[in-house]
């Protein structure tokens, strides 16, 4: 054996091992040094903010018994299964306070129902907050649309959609009127007696939204790609429900994926892609739209961009918002009216006193907007069941919120970059110090009181700030017209005798009735 060669090889390997070890040690030291410097800078910034803005620690913290607050997560899951998740939130606020700290799964977050904090998050400090993990959670279905983007990308989406919504307010009424009249006729003809209106409302608002977006209701959308509208509707429902379940896991949303979820997203995409492709071909053949005088959202959108992916993503985003929010508003309205016959009778009188009804004609948009009691009823329903009852944001940098600190909860509080900040409009809308001791009751007449005329950020039925809902006027007109026509058509709408008066909730991205909208029509 050549021992000199062995010694040379061993020495060579040993030298490289030493160099590798020293290199790794150096990288570790460099990484640790950077972390310490970053931590030191962050702590310095925190102390500076605390001093400048006179922040105080949050005195109220969400209590838990098990490690990682697993007992709270289990309690919330059980409440959700029983349709009581929003009541669970109310109970948490009741025992903890209007702004409090929570530590779930080891991560710190802030929850608030104080209007001052919500105004800061959504408006005065808008640029300091992002959607957080919601963007990545929603993207498999919604792509790069207005509900998944922040910053410049979000502004681009909003600038693209805003002009179309301005047109929708004035030009789309004949379209939704036609669809709603078919719905009312169907209910009157085939469903006199006991009926669950909630599935019908979801189909109605899907049809009205599809008709405005694409020019035709869902059942008439036959594309060159051969899309199945029933499969689309099922896939859309499943994918949206899955997004809501994933969203409750925060940064761990990715745990709940699965082939069925991805397949549902793909089905929705393919269906809308085919509609977009057909529309692009029609625009190429008839750029001036000489063959049609009806306003179509998609065609108007194509005048600004012909990118199929951009068109598809934005349309799915609008479709998601346009269908569910209005369907839930209608379901809760008739659930409440069926249980309050005096309010229903007063509203029916207003509906039947319209000049158009007395003349045997259909209501006009001007009449709907001018119905004071109808507007108060819808306002009250949206107070009790806001379109998006729970929402979150995440600060893009360490910053503060106006109140919640100190023993009295009146001092500013510190929130760190990346922490979850949740706000529950459902709970804020039921604050007795704002809406009175009967805040849990359905009483539309409260909106005639002077004390509620300047609520500001204490009433947020359609979000607020730069991200305020673009389609709120369209939604209120559609809901108002539907309510008017049903009350004009039926002389009495009652709750079945065996139906419980206690509301039960299904919380997805919106809040629906877990028990549907079961009524008896006369």
Short mmCIF file of C-alpha atoms in Angstrom, two decimals:
data_model
loop_
_atom_site.label_atom_id
_atom_site.label_comp_id
_atom_site.label_asym_id
_atom_site.label_seq_id
_atom_site.Cartn_x
_atom_site.Cartn_y
_atom_site.Cartn_z
CA UNK A 1 0.00 0.00 0.00
CA UNK A 2 1.27 3.48 -0.90
CA UNK A 3 1.03 5.16 2.52
CA UNK A 4 2.25 8.54 1.22
CA UNK A 5 -0.62 8.68 -1.31
CA UNK A 6 -3.07 7.73 1.45
CA UNK A 7 -1.73 10.48 3.72
CA UNK A 8 -1.95 13.01 0.90
CA UNK A 9 -5.57 12.02 0.12
CA UNK A 10 -6.55 12.06 3.80
CA UNK A 11 -4.91 15.46 4.30
CA UNK A 12 -6.69 16.80 1.22
CA UNK A 13 -10.10 15.53 2.40
CA UNK A 14 -9.49 16.77 5.92
CA UNK A 15 -8.57 20.24 4.65
CA UNK A 16 -11.77 20.44 2.60
CA UNK A 17 -13.80 19.24 5.59
CA UNK A 18 -12.31 22.01 7.73
CA UNK A 19 -13.03 24.58 5.02
CA UNK A 20 -16.61 23.32 4.65
CA UNK A 21 -17.15 23.41 8.39
CA UNK A 22 -15.73 26.93 8.63
CA UNK A 23 -17.87 28.03 5.69
CA UNK A 24 -21.05 26.65 7.25
CA UNK A 25 -20.15 28.16 10.60
CA UNK A 26 -19.58 31.50 8.89
CA UNK A 27 -22.94 31.37 7.13
CA UNK A 28 -24.65 30.45 10.39
CA UNK A 29 -22.91 33.32 12.17
CA UNK A 30 -23.85 35.73 9.37
CA UNK A 31 -27.48 34.56 9.48
CA UNK A 32 -27.62 34.88 13.25
CA UNK A 33 -26.06 38.35 13.08
CA UNK A 34 -28.61 39.49 10.49
CA UNK A 35 -31.46 38.08 12.58
CA UNK A 36 -30.19 39.83 15.70
CA UNK A 37 -29.82 43.13 13.79
CA UNK A 38 -33.29 42.75 12.28
CA UNK A 39 -34.79 41.92 15.67
CA UNK A 40 -32.97 44.86 17.21
CA UNK A 41 -34.23 47.25 14.51
CA UNK A 42 -37.80 45.91 14.86
CA UNK A 43 -37.67 46.35 18.63
CA UNK A 44 -36.30 49.86 18.19
CA UNK A 45 -39.16 50.71 15.79
CA UNK A 46 -41.72 49.24 18.18
CA UNK A 47 -40.39 51.28 21.08
CA UNK A 48 -40.38 54.40 18.93
CA UNK A 49 -44.02 53.87 17.89
CA UNK A 50 -45.06 53.11 21.46
CA UNK A 51 -43.45 56.34 22.62
CA UNK A 52 -44.63 58.59 19.78
CA UNK A 53 -48.24 57.37 19.76
CA UNK A 54 -48.50 56.71 23.48
CA UNK A 55 -49.45 53.07 23.03
CA UNK A 56 -50.40 50.90 25.98
CA UNK A 57 -50.57 47.10 26.28
CA UNK A 58 -53.86 45.41 25.48
CA UNK A 59 -55.48 44.60 28.79
CA UNK A 60 -58.03 42.22 27.30
CA UNK A 61 -56.84 38.82 26.11
CA UNK A 62 -58.81 35.85 24.87
CA UNK A 63 -58.54 33.18 27.55
CA UNK A 64 -58.00 29.50 26.77
CA UNK A 65 -57.30 26.30 28.72
CA UNK A 66 -55.50 23.94 26.34
CA UNK A 67 -52.09 24.43 24.69
CA UNK A 68 -52.18 26.47 21.48
CA UNK A 69 -55.81 27.42 22.33
CA UNK A 70 -57.01 24.15 20.81
CA UNK A 71 -60.03 24.20 23.13
CA UNK A 72 -61.25 27.43 21.47
CA UNK A 73 -60.77 26.01 18.00
CA UNK A 74 -62.74 22.91 18.99
CA UNK A 75 -65.48 25.03 20.53
CA UNK A 76 -65.69 27.17 17.39
CA UNK A 77 -65.86 24.07 15.17
CA UNK A 78 -68.70 22.58 17.20
CA UNK A 79 -70.59 25.88 17.16
CA UNK A 80 -70.16 26.07 13.38
CA UNK A 81 -71.55 22.57 12.88
CA UNK A 82 -74.64 23.52 14.92
CA UNK A 83 -75.17 26.79 13.03
CA UNK A 84 -74.08 28.94 15.96
CA UNK A 85 -70.65 30.21 14.94
CA UNK A 86 -71.72 33.88 14.94
CA UNK A 87 -73.29 33.47 18.38
CA UNK A 88 -69.94 32.02 19.48
CA UNK A 89 -68.24 35.21 18.24
CA UNK A 90 -70.77 37.32 20.17
CA UNK A 91 -70.07 35.32 23.34
CA UNK A 92 -66.30 35.80 22.92
CA UNK A 93 -66.73 39.57 22.53
CA UNK A 94 -69.12 39.64 25.48
CA UNK A 95 -66.61 38.11 27.88
CA UNK A 96 -63.44 39.61 26.40
CA UNK A 97 -64.18 43.12 25.16
CA UNK A 98 -64.50 45.11 21.95
CA UNK A 99 -60.77 44.96 21.12
CA UNK A 100 -58.63 42.10 22.40
CA UNK A 101 -55.53 40.01 21.79
CA UNK A 102 -55.67 36.36 20.85
CA UNK A 103 -52.93 33.76 20.53
CA UNK A 104 -54.10 30.82 18.43
CA UNK A 105 -51.73 28.02 17.36
CA UNK A 106 -48.91 30.13 18.75
CA UNK A 107 -49.61 33.16 16.55
CA UNK A 108 -50.63 36.52 17.98
CA UNK A 109 -53.52 38.41 16.46
CA UNK A 110 -55.91 41.26 17.26
CA UNK A 111 -59.70 41.20 17.02
CA UNK A 112 -61.84 44.32 17.13
CA UNK A 113 -65.39 45.60 16.78
CA UNK A 114 -64.51 49.21 17.60
CA UNK A 115 -65.52 51.57 14.76
CA UNK A 116 -62.41 53.70 15.28
CA UNK A 117 -60.12 50.73 14.66
CA UNK A 118 -62.12 49.49 11.69
CA UNK A 119 -61.97 52.95 10.12
CA UNK A 120 -58.19 52.92 10.52
CA UNK A 121 -57.86 49.45 8.96
CA UNK A 122 -60.14 50.16 6.00
CA UNK A 123 -59.59 53.87 5.40
CA UNK A 124 -57.23 56.19 7.25
CA UNK A 125 -54.42 53.59 7.39
CA UNK A 126 -55.54 51.68 4.30
CA UNK A 127 -52.06 51.56 2.75
CA UNK A 128 -50.63 49.89 5.86
CA UNK A 129 -52.81 46.79 5.52
CA UNK A 130 -53.09 43.93 3.03
CA UNK A 131 -55.38 40.94 2.56
CA UNK A 132 -52.75 38.68 4.09
CA UNK A 133 -53.14 34.95 3.45
CA UNK A 134 -56.59 35.50 1.88
CA UNK A 135 -55.01 36.30 -1.48
CA UNK A 136 -53.22 32.95 -1.81
CA UNK A 137 -56.21 31.06 -0.39
CA UNK A 138 -58.66 32.54 -2.92
CA UNK A 139 -56.37 32.44 -5.94
CA UNK A 140 -57.12 28.86 -7.15
CA UNK A 141 -60.71 29.94 -7.88
CA UNK A 142 -60.61 33.73 -8.26
CA UNK A 143 -57.20 34.09 -9.91
CA UNK A 144 -55.82 37.64 -10.04
CA UNK A 145 -59.00 39.64 -9.52
CA UNK A 146 -60.24 42.51 -7.41
CA UNK A 147 -60.81 40.30 -4.33
CA UNK A 148 -57.35 38.73 -4.32
CA UNK A 149 -55.08 41.66 -5.12
CA UNK A 150 -53.38 44.40 -3.11
CA UNK A 151 -51.52 47.56 -4.03
CA UNK A 152 -51.06 48.49 -7.68
CA UNK A 153 -52.65 45.26 -8.95
CA UNK A 154 -55.80 45.91 -6.89
CA UNK A 155 -56.02 49.51 -8.12
CA UNK A 156 -55.70 48.30 -11.70
CA UNK A 157 -58.58 45.87 -11.14
CA UNK A 158 -60.75 48.53 -9.54
CA UNK A 159 -60.05 51.06 -12.29
CA UNK A 160 -61.01 48.39 -14.83
CA UNK A 161 -64.31 47.47 -13.13
CA UNK A 162 -65.52 50.80 -11.74
CA UNK A 163 -66.72 52.29 -15.07
CA UNK A 164 -68.68 49.10 -15.83
CA UNK A 165 -70.48 49.26 -12.47
CA UNK A 166 -71.36 52.89 -13.13
CA UNK A 167 -73.03 51.73 -16.36
CA UNK A 168 -74.67 48.74 -14.64
CA UNK A 169 -76.57 51.05 -12.26
CA UNK A 170 -78.53 52.63 -15.10
CA UNK A 171 -78.48 50.21 -18.02
CA UNK A 172 -78.93 46.74 -16.54
CA UNK A 173 -82.36 47.16 -14.91
CA UNK A 174 -84.39 45.74 -17.85
CA UNK A 175 -82.21 42.62 -17.70
CA UNK A 176 -82.68 41.94 -13.98
CA UNK A 177 -86.35 42.90 -14.17
CA UNK A 178 -86.98 40.23 -16.80
CA UNK A 179 -85.24 37.52 -14.77
CA UNK A 180 -86.98 38.49 -11.51
CA UNK A 181 -90.40 38.50 -13.19
CA UNK A 182 -89.82 34.94 -14.40
CA UNK A 183 -88.87 33.96 -10.85
CA UNK A 184 -91.97 35.56 -9.30
CA UNK A 185 -94.19 33.91 -11.91
CA UNK A 186 -92.60 30.52 -11.19
CA UNK A 187 -93.14 30.87 -7.44
CA UNK A 188 -96.74 32.01 -7.95
CA UNK A 189 -97.54 29.20 -10.40
CA UNK A 190 -95.81 26.20 -8.91
CA UNK A 191 -95.05 26.87 -5.26
CA UNK A 192 -98.18 28.27 -3.62
CA UNK A 193 -98.14 26.93 -0.07
CA UNK A 194 -95.00 25.85 1.78
CA UNK A 195 -91.64 26.55 0.12
CA UNK A 196 -87.98 27.06 0.97
CA UNK A 197 -87.18 30.30 -0.85
CA UNK A 198 -83.44 30.30 -0.13
CA UNK A 199 -82.33 27.92 -2.93
CA UNK A 200 -84.57 29.89 -5.29
CA UNK A 201 -82.95 33.15 -4.24
CA UNK A 202 -79.48 31.75 -4.86
CA UNK A 203 -80.51 30.58 -8.33
CA UNK A 204 -82.27 33.90 -9.00
CA UNK A 205 -79.23 36.01 -8.12
CA UNK A 206 -76.96 33.68 -10.07
CA UNK A 207 -79.21 34.18 -13.10
CA UNK A 208 -79.44 37.96 -12.73
CA UNK A 209 -75.68 38.28 -12.28
CA UNK A 210 -74.96 35.97 -15.23
CA UNK A 211 -77.47 37.88 -17.36
CA UNK A 212 -75.84 41.22 -16.59
CA UNK A 213 -72.28 39.89 -16.97
CA UNK A 214 -72.79 37.71 -20.05
CA UNK A 215 -76.09 38.82 -21.58
CA UNK A 216 -78.01 35.63 -20.74
CA UNK A 217 -79.14 33.75 -17.61
CA UNK A 218 -77.25 30.58 -16.75
CA UNK A 219 -79.64 28.11 -18.45
CA UNK A 220 -79.33 29.98 -21.77
CA UNK A 221 -75.54 30.10 -21.80
CA UNK A 222 -74.68 27.52 -24.44
CA UNK A 223 -71.06 27.96 -25.43
CA UNK A 224 -69.07 26.63 -28.35
CA UNK A 225 -67.03 24.76 -25.72
CA UNK A 226 -70.11 22.76 -24.72
CA UNK A 227 -70.02 23.81 -21.06
CA UNK A 228 -72.51 22.18 -18.71
CA UNK A 229 -74.29 24.94 -16.74
CA UNK A 230 -75.45 22.52 -14.02
CA UNK A 231 -71.89 21.22 -13.52
CA UNK A 232 -70.67 24.82 -13.41
CA UNK A 233 -73.18 25.74 -10.68
CA UNK A 234 -72.23 22.71 -8.56
CA UNK A 235 -68.51 23.36 -8.98
CA UNK A 236 -68.93 27.05 -8.16
CA UNK A 237 -70.80 26.21 -4.94
CA UNK A 238 -68.29 23.58 -3.81
CA UNK A 239 -65.19 25.66 -4.58
CA UNK A 240 -66.57 28.69 -2.75
CA UNK A 241 -67.50 26.65 0.31
CA UNK A 242 -64.00 25.15 0.34
CA UNK A 243 -62.43 28.61 0.23
CA UNK A 244 -64.38 29.58 3.35
CA UNK A 245 -63.30 26.46 5.26
CA UNK A 246 -59.67 26.97 4.21
CA UNK A 247 -59.85 30.62 5.25
CA UNK A 248 -60.56 29.70 8.88
CA UNK A 249 -57.13 28.06 9.07
CA UNK A 250 -55.35 31.36 8.38
CA UNK A 251 -51.80 30.81 7.14
CA UNK A 252 -52.42 27.04 7.16
CA UNK A 253 -55.17 27.27 4.48
CA UNK A 254 -53.08 25.10 2.15
CA UNK A 255 -53.71 22.03 4.34
CA UNK A 256 -57.20 21.78 2.80
CA UNK A 257 -56.69 21.44 -0.93
CA UNK A 258 -57.63 18.18 -2.53
CA UNK A 259 -58.40 16.99 -6.04
CA UNK A 260 -62.13 17.76 -5.83
CA UNK A 261 -61.44 21.39 -4.92
CA UNK A 262 -58.96 21.83 -7.76
CA UNK A 263 -61.29 20.02 -10.18
CA UNK A 264 -64.15 22.34 -9.20
CA UNK A 265 -61.99 25.41 -9.78
CA UNK A 266 -60.99 24.04 -13.19
CA UNK A 267 -64.65 23.42 -14.12
CA UNK A 268 -65.55 27.04 -13.26
CA UNK A 269 -62.57 28.36 -15.21
CA UNK A 270 -63.32 26.30 -18.30
CA UNK A 271 -66.98 27.36 -18.34
CA UNK A 272 -66.16 31.08 -18.08
CA UNK A 273 -63.22 30.72 -20.49
CA UNK A 274 -65.60 29.40 -23.15
CA UNK A 275 -67.99 32.34 -22.64
CA UNK A 276 -65.12 34.80 -22.87
CA UNK A 277 -63.80 33.14 -26.04
CA UNK A 278 -67.23 33.36 -27.69
CA UNK A 279 -67.59 37.00 -26.65
CA UNK A 280 -64.18 37.89 -28.08
CA UNK A 281 -65.20 36.29 -31.39
CA UNK A 282 -68.48 38.23 -31.42
CA UNK A 283 -66.67 41.51 -30.77
CA UNK A 284 -64.27 40.75 -33.63
CA UNK A 285 -67.22 40.16 -35.99
CA UNK A 286 -69.34 43.05 -34.71
CA UNK A 287 -67.07 45.60 -32.98
CA UNK A 288 -69.78 48.27 -32.81
CA UNK A 289 -72.43 45.89 -31.38
CA UNK A 290 -74.87 46.75 -34.15
CA UNK A 291 -76.90 43.60 -33.50
CA UNK A 292 -77.74 44.29 -29.86
CA UNK A 293 -78.95 47.19 -27.72
CA UNK A 294 -78.78 45.47 -24.31
CA UNK A 295 -75.98 46.37 -21.92
CA UNK A 296 -73.60 43.43 -21.37
CA UNK A 297 -70.89 43.80 -18.74
CA UNK A 298 -68.44 41.46 -20.50
CA UNK A 299 -68.70 43.26 -23.80
CA UNK A 300 -68.09 46.60 -22.10
CA UNK A 301 -65.11 45.10 -20.28
CA UNK A 302 -63.65 43.86 -23.58
CA UNK A 303 -63.47 47.49 -24.73
CA UNK A 304 -60.76 47.94 -22.07
CA UNK A 305 -58.89 44.63 -22.33
CA UNK A 306 -58.94 41.60 -24.59
CA UNK A 307 -56.74 39.46 -22.35
CA UNK A 308 -58.80 36.26 -21.80
CA UNK A 309 -57.19 35.51 -18.43
CA UNK A 310 -57.83 39.02 -17.10
CA UNK A 311 -61.44 38.89 -18.31
CA UNK A 312 -62.07 35.47 -16.77
CA UNK A 313 -60.57 36.33 -13.38
CA UNK A 314 -62.44 39.61 -13.02
CA UNK A 315 -65.75 38.09 -14.10
CA UNK A 316 -65.50 35.25 -11.57
CA UNK A 317 -64.72 37.78 -8.84
CA UNK A 318 -67.80 39.85 -9.72
CA UNK A 319 -69.95 36.74 -10.05
CA UNK A 320 -68.96 35.59 -6.57
CA UNK A 321 -69.94 38.91 -5.01
CA UNK A 322 -73.06 39.47 -7.10
CA UNK A 323 -74.74 36.18 -6.39
CA UNK A 324 -74.24 35.35 -2.72
CA UNK A 325 -74.57 38.73 -1.03
CA UNK A 326 -77.95 39.50 -2.62
CA UNK A 327 -79.27 35.96 -2.16
CA UNK A 328 -78.47 36.07 1.55
CA UNK A 329 -80.01 39.53 1.90
CA UNK A 330 -83.26 38.23 0.34
CA UNK A 331 -83.29 35.07 2.45
CA UNK A 332 -82.84 36.94 5.72
CA UNK A 333 -85.38 39.58 4.69
CA UNK A 334 -88.16 37.03 4.18
CA UNK A 335 -87.14 35.01 7.22
CA UNK A 336 -87.59 38.14 9.30
CA UNK A 337 -90.72 39.39 7.55
CA UNK A 338 -92.38 35.99 7.99
CA UNK A 339 -91.81 36.26 11.74
CA UNK A 340 -92.95 39.89 12.02
CA UNK A 341 -96.39 40.17 10.45
CA UNK A 342 -96.89 43.81 11.52
CA UNK A 343 -93.71 44.90 9.70
CA UNK A 344 -94.63 42.78 6.69
CA UNK A 345 -98.11 44.34 6.52
CA UNK A 346 -96.70 47.88 6.67
CA UNK A 347 -94.19 47.12 3.94
CA UNK A 348 -96.82 45.46 1.76
CA UNK A 349 -98.99 48.58 2.01
CA UNK A 350 -96.08 50.68 0.76
CA UNK A 351 -95.49 48.23 -2.10
CA UNK A 352 -99.13 48.27 -3.17
CA UNK A 353 -99.48 52.03 -2.94
CA UNK A 354 -96.94 52.58 -5.72
CA UNK A 355 -98.44 54.43 -8.70
CA UNK A 356 -97.19 51.70 -11.04
CA UNK A 357 -99.02 48.98 -9.08
CA UNK A 358 -102.28 50.92 -9.10
CA UNK A 359 -101.89 51.36 -12.86
CA UNK A 360 -101.27 47.65 -13.36
CA UNK A 361 -97.63 48.20 -14.33
CA UNK A 362 -94.28 47.05 -12.97
CA UNK A 363 -92.25 49.12 -10.48
CA UNK A 364 -89.60 51.48 -11.82
CA UNK A 365 -86.09 51.93 -10.39
CA UNK A 366 -87.04 55.44 -9.28
CA UNK A 367 -90.00 54.09 -7.32
CA UNK A 368 -87.90 51.38 -5.65
CA UNK A 369 -85.24 53.87 -4.57
CA UNK A 370 -87.90 56.22 -3.19
CA UNK A 371 -89.59 53.63 -0.93
CA UNK A 372 -88.64 54.85 2.54
CA UNK A 373 -89.93 51.93 4.57
CA UNK A 374 -88.50 49.35 2.16
CA UNK A 375 -85.09 51.03 2.44
CA UNK A 376 -85.34 50.95 6.24
CA UNK A 377 -86.25 47.26 6.17
CA UNK A 378 -83.26 46.41 3.98
CA UNK A 379 -81.02 48.62 6.09
CA UNK A 380 -82.15 46.78 9.22
CA UNK A 381 -81.67 43.34 7.65
CA UNK A 382 -78.13 44.32 6.63
CA UNK A 383 -77.48 45.53 10.16
CA UNK A 384 -78.44 42.17 11.64
CA UNK A 385 -76.93 40.11 8.81
CA UNK A 386 -74.24 42.15 7.01
CA UNK A 387 -73.02 40.89 3.64
CA UNK A 388 -69.58 39.94 4.98
CA UNK A 389 -69.97 39.42 8.75
CA UNK A 390 -66.31 38.58 9.51
CA UNK A 391 -63.20 39.82 7.77
CA UNK A 392 -59.45 40.11 8.28
CA UNK A 393 -56.48 42.21 7.26
CA UNK A 394 -52.74 41.98 7.90
CA UNK A 395 -50.42 44.96 8.47
CA UNK A 396 -47.67 45.33 5.89
CA UNK A 397 -45.49 46.99 8.51
CA UNK A 398 -45.47 47.38 12.27
CA UNK A 399 -48.03 50.05 13.10
CA UNK A 400 -50.75 50.99 15.58
CA UNK A 401 -54.53 51.11 15.97
CA UNK A 402 -56.31 54.02 17.68
CA UNK A 403 -57.89 52.28 20.68
CA UNK A 404 -57.86 49.08 22.73
CA UNK A 405 -54.88 49.70 25.04
CA UNK A 406 -54.74 50.37 28.75
CA UNK A 407 -57.14 49.38 31.49
CA UNK A 408 -59.92 51.50 29.96
CA UNK A 409 -59.24 50.34 26.39
CA UNK A 410 -58.97 53.93 25.15
CA UNK A 411 -55.25 54.12 24.29
CA UNK A 412 -53.56 53.18 20.99
CA UNK A 413 -52.18 49.65 20.60
CA UNK A 414 -49.21 48.22 18.74
CA UNK A 415 -49.67 45.64 15.99
CA UNK A 416 -46.72 43.96 14.32
CA UNK A 417 -46.10 43.32 10.66
CA UNK A 418 -47.83 40.15 9.45
CA UNK A 419 -50.13 39.68 12.43
CA UNK A 420 -53.78 38.89 11.69
CA UNK A 421 -56.24 41.66 12.51
CA UNK A 422 -59.84 40.46 12.49
CA UNK A 423 -62.96 42.61 12.59
CA UNK A 424 -66.50 41.32 13.05
CA UNK A 425 -69.15 43.62 11.56
CA UNK A 426 -71.86 41.20 12.72
CA UNK A 427 -70.91 41.81 16.36
CA UNK A 428 -70.36 45.55 15.91
CA UNK A 429 -73.86 45.93 14.41
CA UNK A 430 -75.33 44.40 17.58
CA UNK A 431 -73.59 46.64 20.09
CA UNK A 432 -76.18 47.88 22.58
CA UNK A 433 -74.17 51.01 23.36
CA UNK A 434 -74.59 52.01 19.70
CA UNK A 435 -77.98 50.62 18.64
CA UNK A 436 -79.80 50.48 21.95
CA UNK A 437 -80.88 47.73 24.32
CA UNK A 438 -82.97 46.12 21.55
CA UNK A 439 -79.96 45.84 19.22
CA UNK A 440 -80.64 42.12 18.68
CA UNK A 441 -84.22 42.80 17.55
CA UNK A 442 -85.54 43.36 14.03
CA UNK A 443 -86.99 46.88 14.17
CA UNK A 444 -86.78 48.89 10.92
CA UNK A 445 -88.30 51.95 12.57
CA UNK A 446 -85.04 52.51 14.48
CA UNK A 447 -83.68 54.10 11.30
CA UNK A 448 -86.16 56.96 11.69
CA UNK A 449 -84.43 58.00 14.93
CA UNK A 450 -82.08 60.98 14.90
CA UNK A 451 -79.42 59.19 16.98
CA UNK A 452 -78.65 56.81 14.10
CA UNK A 453 -78.26 59.45 11.41
CA UNK A 454 -74.49 59.84 11.86
CA UNK A 455 -73.27 56.35 12.67
CA UNK A 456 -70.19 56.61 10.49
CA UNK A 457 -68.06 53.47 10.72
CA UNK A 458 -70.43 51.79 13.20
CA UNK A 459 -72.59 50.67 10.22
CA UNK A 460 -70.80 48.78 7.43
CA UNK A 461 -73.20 46.69 5.35
CA UNK A 462 -70.93 46.80 2.28
CA UNK A 463 -67.45 47.29 3.76
CA UNK A 464 -65.88 50.75 3.62
CA UNK A 465 -62.96 52.87 2.47
CA UNK A 466 -61.29 52.38 -0.92
CA UNK A 467 -62.47 48.74 -1.00
CA UNK A 468 -66.14 49.60 -0.50
CA UNK A 469 -68.41 47.37 -2.58
CA UNK A 470 -68.74 48.66 -6.16
CA UNK A 471 -72.00 46.79 -6.69
CA UNK A 472 -73.96 47.88 -3.62
CA UNK A 473 -76.49 49.99 -5.55
CA UNK A 474 -77.09 47.15 -7.99
CA UNK A 475 -77.59 44.71 -5.08
CA UNK A 476 -80.04 47.00 -3.27
CA UNK A 477 -82.03 47.63 -6.44
CA UNK A 478 -82.24 43.91 -7.21
CA UNK A 479 -83.22 43.03 -3.63
CA UNK A 480 -85.68 45.91 -3.36
CA UNK A 481 -87.42 45.02 -6.62
CA UNK A 482 -87.67 41.33 -5.67
CA UNK A 483 -89.11 42.12 -2.21
CA UNK A 484 -91.62 44.54 -3.72
CA UNK A 485 -92.86 42.13 -6.37
CA UNK A 486 -93.25 39.21 -3.95
CA UNK A 487 -95.19 41.33 -1.46
CA UNK A 488 -97.37 42.70 -4.26
CA UNK A 489 -98.05 39.15 -5.47
CA UNK A 490 -98.76 37.35 -2.16
CA UNK A 491 -101.18 38.71 0.43
CA UNK A 492 -99.50 36.87 3.31
CA UNK A 493 -96.14 35.19 3.91
CA UNK A 494 -95.88 33.19 7.13
CA UNK A 495 -93.38 31.05 8.94
CA UNK A 496 -94.46 27.36 9.16
CA UNK A 497 -95.79 26.54 12.63
CA UNK A 498 -93.15 23.86 13.19
CA UNK A 499 -90.33 26.24 12.21
CA UNK A 500 -88.10 27.46 15.04
CA UNK A 501 -87.84 31.22 15.41
CA UNK A 502 -84.22 30.90 16.54
CA UNK A 503 -81.88 31.75 13.64
CA UNK A 504 -79.15 29.31 12.63
CA UNK A 505 -76.21 30.33 10.47
CA UNK A 506 -74.06 28.89 7.74
CA UNK A 507 -70.92 31.02 7.55
CA UNK A 508 -68.97 30.82 4.30
CA UNK A 509 -67.72 34.03 2.71
CA UNK A 510 -71.18 35.37 3.56
CA UNK A 511 -73.78 34.34 6.14
CA UNK A 512 -76.76 32.28 5.00
CA UNK A 513 -79.56 30.67 7.00
CA UNK A 514 -78.66 27.10 7.92
CA UNK A 515 -82.38 26.23 7.97
CA UNK A 516 -83.13 27.93 4.67
CA UNK A 517 -86.02 30.36 4.20
CA UNK A 518 -89.09 28.20 4.81
CA UNK A 519 -92.36 30.11 4.42
CA UNK A 520 -96.03 29.55 3.63
CA UNK A 521 -97.31 31.69 0.74
CA UNK A 522 -100.91 32.80 0.43
#
